[in-house]
């Protein structure tokens, strides 16, 4: 797990916004290559890594999908010495002022998100949080040079450095969903010494934050027998009264929804109980708003399960995760995979 944590800290130090995941894909590929038998990228840029099973051919397969893309900003206008911005994915603008960023222009430019003085804002913006369309990015460059280097449409990523917090927790940007990529990596590490009958497709998908597009196309291309999405969910934090939030270090949350396969829920829960891994049941009355929604309707339909890692302050540059929850999620994935015998698919029915 120490090696996986080292990878995670590297991954959350890299850009990789939706539609521009290449720098991160290369780093994940380097970590997965020694753990898998084949590795490639899809036409959309999702990473596909195959770890072959030991069962008789043709083998059933399971796709474990973790999206690698992140939210961020995009240049919407260049005004004198400042940049106006819009969002890629959903960004909580309340926490942006003062945040360090990296503008991916003709060369990478460090910058900071700033807001005008209150008396210079429209009256409706003078009290309370300032909306995104009033915020600016300052790179420190003079207007002429800024105009030369930066174009409308250039991406802007968060550059807040990661931070080790007390209690084996980690703070940083893009833990949604690179924490899940780390859990899948830990799963692959465990599978190096455990036999599994099924083929395993480890997928780091693109463009989840803007519509789940990478996972949907990967599922159609790979045609797995089963699918599992691994994502983050809301951890209990200040002012969270919703009972459907989960404490840090409480283990993975197992999704229960009309779009998730009940038999897979029962099997994943049984695996958690065998390993004495704490878990929660996450109730969703419709869509899960994760890659699982698209996996289960890909091609002819794929039985799908969702496992989520509790995360505080989601969609901010200071997300917080417990490393123990990542480790437990990786162990749970490996245990579930190893318990799939060659004929398991015949016993997985919706009525179970």
Short mmCIF file of C-alpha atoms in Angstrom, two decimals:
data_model
loop_
_atom_site.label_atom_id
_atom_site.label_comp_id
_atom_site.label_asym_id
_atom_site.label_seq_id
_atom_site.Cartn_x
_atom_site.Cartn_y
_atom_site.Cartn_z
CA UNK A 1 0.00 0.00 0.00
CA UNK A 2 2.95 2.34 0.55
CA UNK A 3 3.81 2.12 -3.14
CA UNK A 4 0.19 2.84 -4.06
CA UNK A 5 0.16 5.88 -1.77
CA UNK A 6 3.32 7.12 -3.46
CA UNK A 7 1.61 6.74 -6.84
CA UNK A 8 -1.48 8.56 -5.60
CA UNK A 9 0.52 11.56 -4.40
CA UNK A 10 2.19 11.74 -7.80
CA UNK A 11 -1.14 11.45 -9.64
CA UNK A 12 -2.82 14.27 -7.70
CA UNK A 13 0.17 16.46 -8.51
CA UNK A 14 -0.52 16.12 -12.23
CA UNK A 15 -3.08 17.85 -14.45
CA UNK A 16 -5.60 15.70 -16.29
CA UNK A 17 -8.84 17.60 -16.78
CA UNK A 18 -11.74 16.04 -18.67
CA UNK A 19 -10.67 15.85 -22.30
CA UNK A 20 -6.97 16.38 -21.49
CA UNK A 21 -6.02 13.31 -19.47
CA UNK A 22 -2.81 12.36 -21.34
CA UNK A 23 -0.25 13.37 -18.65
CA UNK A 24 -2.08 11.33 -16.04
CA UNK A 25 -2.73 8.38 -18.35
CA UNK A 26 1.01 8.03 -18.95
CA UNK A 27 1.71 7.99 -15.21
CA UNK A 28 -0.98 5.39 -14.48
CA UNK A 29 0.20 3.26 -17.39
CA UNK A 30 3.71 3.20 -15.91
CA UNK A 31 2.28 1.92 -12.60
CA UNK A 32 -0.03 -0.67 -14.18
CA UNK A 33 2.29 -2.08 -16.84
CA UNK A 34 4.24 -4.39 -14.48
CA UNK A 35 0.99 -5.53 -12.83
CA UNK A 36 -0.92 -6.56 -15.97
CA UNK A 37 -0.44 -8.64 -19.13
CA UNK A 38 -1.64 -6.21 -21.80
CA UNK A 39 -2.16 -2.47 -21.77
CA UNK A 40 -3.53 -0.03 -24.33
CA UNK A 41 -5.55 3.14 -24.74
CA UNK A 42 -8.99 3.43 -26.28
CA UNK A 43 -9.79 5.77 -29.15
CA UNK A 44 -11.09 8.26 -26.56
CA UNK A 45 -8.00 7.96 -24.36
CA UNK A 46 -9.20 5.67 -21.58
CA UNK A 47 -6.56 3.25 -20.29
CA UNK A 48 -7.31 -0.49 -20.62
CA UNK A 49 -5.11 -2.96 -18.73
CA UNK A 50 -5.80 -6.72 -18.91
CA UNK A 51 -4.75 -9.15 -16.19
CA UNK A 52 -5.48 -12.61 -17.49
CA UNK A 53 -7.26 -15.16 -15.35
CA UNK A 54 -6.39 -18.81 -14.83
CA UNK A 55 -9.73 -20.30 -15.89
CA UNK A 56 -10.33 -22.24 -19.10
CA UNK A 57 -10.61 -20.21 -22.28
CA UNK A 58 -12.80 -18.46 -23.31
CA UNK A 59 -12.87 -16.80 -19.92
CA UNK A 60 -15.50 -14.44 -18.56
CA UNK A 61 -14.21 -11.00 -17.67
CA UNK A 62 -14.90 -8.24 -15.17
CA UNK A 63 -14.26 -4.57 -15.93
CA UNK A 64 -13.32 -2.40 -12.95
CA UNK A 65 -13.75 1.21 -14.01
CA UNK A 66 -12.19 4.17 -12.21
CA UNK A 67 -12.32 7.55 -13.91
CA UNK A 68 -9.05 9.46 -13.98
CA UNK A 69 -10.23 12.85 -15.23
CA UNK A 70 -10.68 15.85 -12.97
CA UNK A 71 -12.68 19.05 -12.81
CA UNK A 72 -11.04 22.37 -13.53
CA UNK A 73 -11.32 25.66 -15.37
CA UNK A 74 -11.09 26.97 -18.93
CA UNK A 75 -10.11 30.41 -20.20
CA UNK A 76 -13.23 32.21 -21.45
CA UNK A 77 -11.66 35.61 -22.14
CA UNK A 78 -8.33 37.41 -21.96
CA UNK A 79 -8.87 40.89 -20.54
CA UNK A 80 -5.79 43.11 -20.22
CA UNK A 81 -3.59 41.37 -17.61
CA UNK A 82 -6.22 38.89 -16.37
CA UNK A 83 -8.08 35.80 -17.51
CA UNK A 84 -11.79 35.19 -17.15
CA UNK A 85 -12.74 31.58 -16.66
CA UNK A 86 -15.53 29.05 -16.92
CA UNK A 87 -15.72 25.56 -15.47
CA UNK A 88 -14.96 22.07 -16.76
CA UNK A 89 -17.26 19.79 -14.82
CA UNK A 90 -18.86 21.30 -11.74
CA UNK A 91 -16.60 23.50 -9.61
CA UNK A 92 -17.57 24.99 -6.25
CA UNK A 93 -16.69 28.63 -6.92
CA UNK A 94 -16.97 29.58 -3.23
CA UNK A 95 -13.52 28.18 -2.49
CA UNK A 96 -11.69 29.43 -5.59
CA UNK A 97 -10.40 32.90 -4.52
CA UNK A 98 -6.78 32.54 -3.46
CA UNK A 99 -6.28 29.12 -5.05
CA UNK A 100 -3.07 28.49 -7.02
CA UNK A 101 -3.62 27.23 -10.57
CA UNK A 102 -1.66 26.27 -13.67
CA UNK A 103 -2.71 27.74 -17.02
CA UNK A 104 -1.96 25.28 -19.84
CA UNK A 105 -1.18 27.78 -22.57
CA UNK A 106 1.67 27.80 -25.10
CA UNK A 107 3.71 27.10 -21.99
CA UNK A 108 2.43 26.30 -18.51
CA UNK A 109 1.87 29.48 -16.52
CA UNK A 110 1.42 29.56 -12.74
CA UNK A 111 -1.40 31.78 -11.58
CA UNK A 112 -3.76 32.52 -8.75
CA UNK A 113 -7.55 32.94 -8.68
CA UNK A 114 -8.50 36.42 -7.51
CA UNK A 115 -11.62 38.51 -7.06
CA UNK A 116 -12.08 42.28 -7.39
CA UNK A 117 -12.55 44.38 -4.29
CA UNK A 118 -16.14 44.23 -3.03
CA UNK A 119 -16.97 47.83 -3.97
CA UNK A 120 -15.99 47.08 -7.60
CA UNK A 121 -18.39 44.16 -7.89
CA UNK A 122 -22.05 44.41 -8.97
CA UNK A 123 -24.31 45.10 -5.97
CA UNK A 124 -25.68 41.55 -6.12
CA UNK A 125 -22.16 40.16 -5.66
CA UNK A 126 -20.97 42.39 -2.82
CA UNK A 127 -22.31 40.22 0.00
CA UNK A 128 -21.56 36.51 0.20
CA UNK A 129 -19.56 34.28 -2.14
CA UNK A 130 -18.60 35.73 -5.52
CA UNK A 131 -19.84 33.85 -8.60
CA UNK A 132 -17.45 32.27 -11.06
CA UNK A 133 -18.07 34.82 -13.80
CA UNK A 134 -16.70 37.57 -11.54
CA UNK A 135 -13.46 35.75 -10.69
CA UNK A 136 -10.17 36.23 -12.52
CA UNK A 137 -6.85 34.45 -12.86
CA UNK A 138 -3.72 36.56 -12.46
CA UNK A 139 -0.49 35.14 -13.92
CA UNK A 140 1.58 38.26 -13.27
CA UNK A 141 2.30 38.74 -16.99
CA UNK A 142 1.84 42.09 -18.74
CA UNK A 143 -1.13 42.32 -21.08
CA UNK A 144 0.81 42.02 -24.36
CA UNK A 145 2.64 38.86 -23.30
CA UNK A 146 -0.49 37.33 -21.82
CA UNK A 147 -2.36 37.90 -25.10
CA UNK A 148 0.48 36.26 -26.99
CA UNK A 149 0.70 33.14 -24.81
CA UNK A 150 -2.90 32.44 -23.75
CA UNK A 151 -5.92 31.64 -25.93
CA UNK A 152 -9.59 31.32 -25.15
CA UNK A 153 -10.23 27.62 -24.51
CA UNK A 154 -6.92 26.92 -22.75
CA UNK A 155 -7.36 24.61 -19.77
CA UNK A 156 -6.54 25.61 -16.19
CA UNK A 157 -5.82 22.98 -13.54
CA UNK A 158 -5.56 23.32 -9.77
CA UNK A 159 -1.99 23.29 -8.44
CA UNK A 160 -2.61 23.18 -4.71
CA UNK A 161 0.03 20.73 -3.39
CA UNK A 162 -1.08 17.61 -1.56
CA UNK A 163 -0.77 17.52 2.21
CA UNK A 164 -0.48 14.69 4.71
CA UNK A 165 -2.96 15.32 7.51
CA UNK A 166 -3.13 13.65 10.90
CA UNK A 167 -4.74 10.25 11.29
CA UNK A 168 -3.41 8.85 7.99
CA UNK A 169 -5.54 11.14 5.87
CA UNK A 170 -4.53 12.94 2.70
CA UNK A 171 -5.70 16.32 1.38
CA UNK A 172 -5.40 17.50 -2.19
CA UNK A 173 -7.17 18.18 -5.46
CA UNK A 174 -8.36 15.46 -7.86
CA UNK A 175 -8.76 12.78 -5.20
CA UNK A 176 -12.09 12.49 -7.02
CA UNK A 177 -11.36 10.08 -8.52
CA UNK A 178 -7.69 9.27 -8.36
CA UNK A 179 -8.24 7.78 -4.91
CA UNK A 180 -10.22 5.06 -6.70
CA UNK A 181 -7.45 4.58 -9.27
CA UNK A 182 -5.16 3.99 -6.29
CA UNK A 183 -7.60 1.43 -4.84
CA UNK A 184 -7.69 -0.42 -8.16
CA UNK A 185 -3.88 -0.32 -8.28
CA UNK A 186 -3.75 -1.87 -4.81
CA UNK A 187 -6.16 -4.55 -6.04
CA UNK A 188 -3.82 -5.35 -8.94
CA UNK A 189 -0.91 -5.60 -6.51
CA UNK A 190 -2.82 -8.14 -4.41
CA UNK A 191 -3.73 -10.17 -7.50
CA UNK A 192 -0.04 -10.72 -8.21
CA UNK A 193 -0.03 -13.39 -5.50
CA UNK A 194 -3.63 -14.64 -5.69
CA UNK A 195 -5.21 -16.86 -8.30
CA UNK A 196 -8.30 -15.61 -10.10
CA UNK A 197 -10.25 -17.51 -12.75
CA UNK A 198 -11.69 -14.48 -14.58
CA UNK A 199 -9.91 -11.99 -16.78
CA UNK A 200 -9.73 -8.56 -15.17
CA UNK A 201 -9.95 -5.35 -17.17
CA UNK A 202 -8.59 -2.45 -15.13
CA UNK A 203 -9.85 0.77 -16.71
CA UNK A 204 -8.90 4.38 -16.01
CA UNK A 205 -11.63 6.17 -17.94
CA UNK A 206 -11.82 9.68 -19.36
CA UNK A 207 -14.48 12.38 -19.37
CA UNK A 208 -16.56 11.16 -16.42
CA UNK A 209 -16.92 14.64 -14.98
CA UNK A 210 -18.64 15.89 -18.13
CA UNK A 211 -20.84 12.88 -18.90
CA UNK A 212 -19.34 9.41 -18.20
CA UNK A 213 -18.28 9.12 -21.85
CA UNK A 214 -15.03 7.18 -21.43
CA UNK A 215 -16.49 4.35 -19.37
CA UNK A 216 -19.46 3.96 -21.70
CA UNK A 217 -17.29 3.52 -24.78
CA UNK A 218 -14.80 1.26 -22.97
CA UNK A 219 -17.58 -1.06 -21.84
CA UNK A 220 -18.88 -1.24 -25.41
CA UNK A 221 -15.39 -2.02 -26.71
CA UNK A 222 -14.36 -4.56 -24.05
CA UNK A 223 -17.77 -6.24 -23.61
CA UNK A 224 -17.09 -7.51 -20.06
CA UNK A 225 -19.33 -10.11 -18.45
CA UNK A 226 -19.63 -7.97 -15.29
CA UNK A 227 -18.70 -4.39 -14.46
CA UNK A 228 -17.85 -2.52 -11.31
CA UNK A 229 -17.49 1.25 -11.02
CA UNK A 230 -15.30 2.57 -8.24
CA UNK A 231 -15.78 6.22 -7.34
CA UNK A 232 -15.98 8.52 -4.32
CA UNK A 233 -18.99 9.43 -2.24
CA UNK A 234 -19.75 12.17 0.26
CA UNK A 235 -18.02 11.75 3.60
CA UNK A 236 -19.47 13.15 6.79
CA UNK A 237 -18.25 16.70 7.32
CA UNK A 238 -19.20 20.01 8.93
CA UNK A 239 -22.93 20.61 8.73
CA UNK A 240 -23.76 17.37 6.92
CA UNK A 241 -27.12 16.25 8.23
CA UNK A 242 -27.81 13.83 5.37
CA UNK A 243 -27.81 10.28 6.77
CA UNK A 244 -26.47 9.12 3.40
CA UNK A 245 -22.97 10.43 4.12
CA UNK A 246 -20.22 8.23 5.48
CA UNK A 247 -17.49 8.78 8.03
CA UNK A 248 -13.86 8.71 7.01
CA UNK A 249 -12.28 5.35 7.91
CA UNK A 250 -15.71 3.65 7.88
CA UNK A 251 -14.75 1.57 4.85
CA UNK A 252 -16.22 1.50 1.35
CA UNK A 253 -19.85 2.35 0.63
CA UNK A 254 -21.68 -0.32 -1.39
CA UNK A 255 -24.21 1.08 -3.82
CA UNK A 256 -27.85 0.02 -3.73
CA UNK A 257 -29.92 1.41 -6.59
CA UNK A 258 -32.47 0.30 -9.21
CA UNK A 259 -29.68 0.48 -11.80
CA UNK A 260 -27.24 -1.70 -9.83
CA UNK A 261 -27.43 -5.49 -9.85
CA UNK A 262 -28.73 -6.85 -6.53
CA UNK A 263 -26.86 -10.13 -6.85
CA UNK A 264 -23.56 -8.29 -7.17
CA UNK A 265 -24.39 -6.22 -4.11
CA UNK A 266 -24.95 -9.42 -2.11
CA UNK A 267 -21.66 -10.92 -3.31
CA UNK A 268 -19.61 -7.80 -2.64
CA UNK A 269 -21.16 -7.48 0.81
CA UNK A 270 -20.35 -11.13 1.53
CA UNK A 271 -16.74 -10.52 0.47
CA UNK A 272 -16.49 -7.56 2.86
CA UNK A 273 -17.85 -9.64 5.71
CA UNK A 274 -15.41 -12.49 4.98
CA UNK A 275 -12.51 -10.06 5.27
CA UNK A 276 -14.09 -8.24 8.24
CA UNK A 277 -13.91 -5.00 6.27
CA UNK A 278 -16.33 -2.37 7.58
CA UNK A 279 -18.75 -1.11 4.94
CA UNK A 280 -21.89 0.96 4.52
CA UNK A 281 -24.94 0.58 2.29
CA UNK A 282 -25.39 3.65 0.11
CA UNK A 283 -29.00 4.13 -0.93
CA UNK A 284 -29.67 5.75 -4.31
CA UNK A 285 -33.26 5.88 -5.51
CA UNK A 286 -32.42 6.26 -9.19
CA UNK A 287 -29.24 7.00 -11.10
CA UNK A 288 -25.96 6.87 -9.22
CA UNK A 289 -24.43 9.80 -11.14
CA UNK A 290 -21.29 7.73 -11.68
CA UNK A 291 -19.90 5.62 -14.52
CA UNK A 292 -22.09 2.78 -13.22
CA UNK A 293 -25.14 4.35 -14.89
CA UNK A 294 -23.56 3.95 -18.33
CA UNK A 295 -21.84 0.62 -17.72
CA UNK A 296 -25.09 -1.17 -16.93
CA UNK A 297 -26.73 -0.16 -20.23
CA UNK A 298 -23.67 -0.60 -22.48
CA UNK A 299 -24.08 -2.97 -25.44
CA UNK A 300 -26.68 -5.62 -24.49
CA UNK A 301 -26.54 -4.58 -20.83
CA UNK A 302 -23.89 -5.49 -18.25
CA UNK A 303 -24.60 -6.47 -14.61
CA UNK A 304 -22.96 -3.64 -12.68
CA UNK A 305 -22.01 -2.76 -9.10
CA UNK A 306 -20.77 0.48 -7.52
CA UNK A 307 -18.25 0.74 -4.70
CA UNK A 308 -17.40 4.20 -3.35
CA UNK A 309 -14.74 5.71 -1.09
CA UNK A 310 -15.84 8.41 1.41
CA UNK A 311 -14.39 11.82 0.49
CA UNK A 312 -14.72 15.14 2.26
CA UNK A 313 -15.04 18.48 0.44
CA UNK A 314 -15.73 16.93 -2.96
CA UNK A 315 -15.05 19.08 -6.05
CA UNK A 316 -12.71 21.42 -4.20
CA UNK A 317 -8.90 21.64 -4.33
CA UNK A 318 -8.71 20.38 -0.74
CA UNK A 319 -10.55 17.07 -0.85
CA UNK A 320 -9.74 14.76 2.06
CA UNK A 321 -9.60 10.97 2.05
CA UNK A 322 -8.54 8.31 4.56
CA UNK A 323 -5.77 6.09 3.20
CA UNK A 324 -7.27 3.16 5.13
CA UNK A 325 -10.48 3.42 3.07
CA UNK A 326 -8.44 3.22 -0.15
CA UNK A 327 -6.59 0.16 1.12
CA UNK A 328 -9.78 -1.57 2.25
CA UNK A 329 -11.45 -0.88 -1.10
CA UNK A 330 -8.52 -2.44 -2.95
CA UNK A 331 -8.63 -5.52 -0.75
CA UNK A 332 -12.39 -5.82 -1.26
CA UNK A 333 -12.07 -5.64 -5.04
CA UNK A 334 -9.41 -8.34 -5.04
CA UNK A 335 -11.43 -10.64 -2.77
CA UNK A 336 -14.56 -10.27 -4.93
CA UNK A 337 -12.59 -11.00 -8.10
CA UNK A 338 -10.89 -14.07 -6.64
CA UNK A 339 -14.24 -15.54 -5.55
CA UNK A 340 -15.60 -15.53 -9.13
CA UNK A 341 -15.42 -19.13 -10.33
CA UNK A 342 -15.59 -19.94 -14.07
CA UNK A 343 -19.35 -20.60 -13.88
CA UNK A 344 -20.26 -17.70 -11.59
CA UNK A 345 -22.09 -15.83 -14.33
CA UNK A 346 -24.70 -18.56 -14.53
CA UNK A 347 -25.70 -17.95 -10.91
CA UNK A 348 -25.98 -14.16 -11.12
CA UNK A 349 -29.63 -13.35 -11.70
CA UNK A 350 -31.56 -10.15 -11.07
CA UNK A 351 -33.95 -11.89 -8.66
CA UNK A 352 -31.21 -13.14 -6.36
#
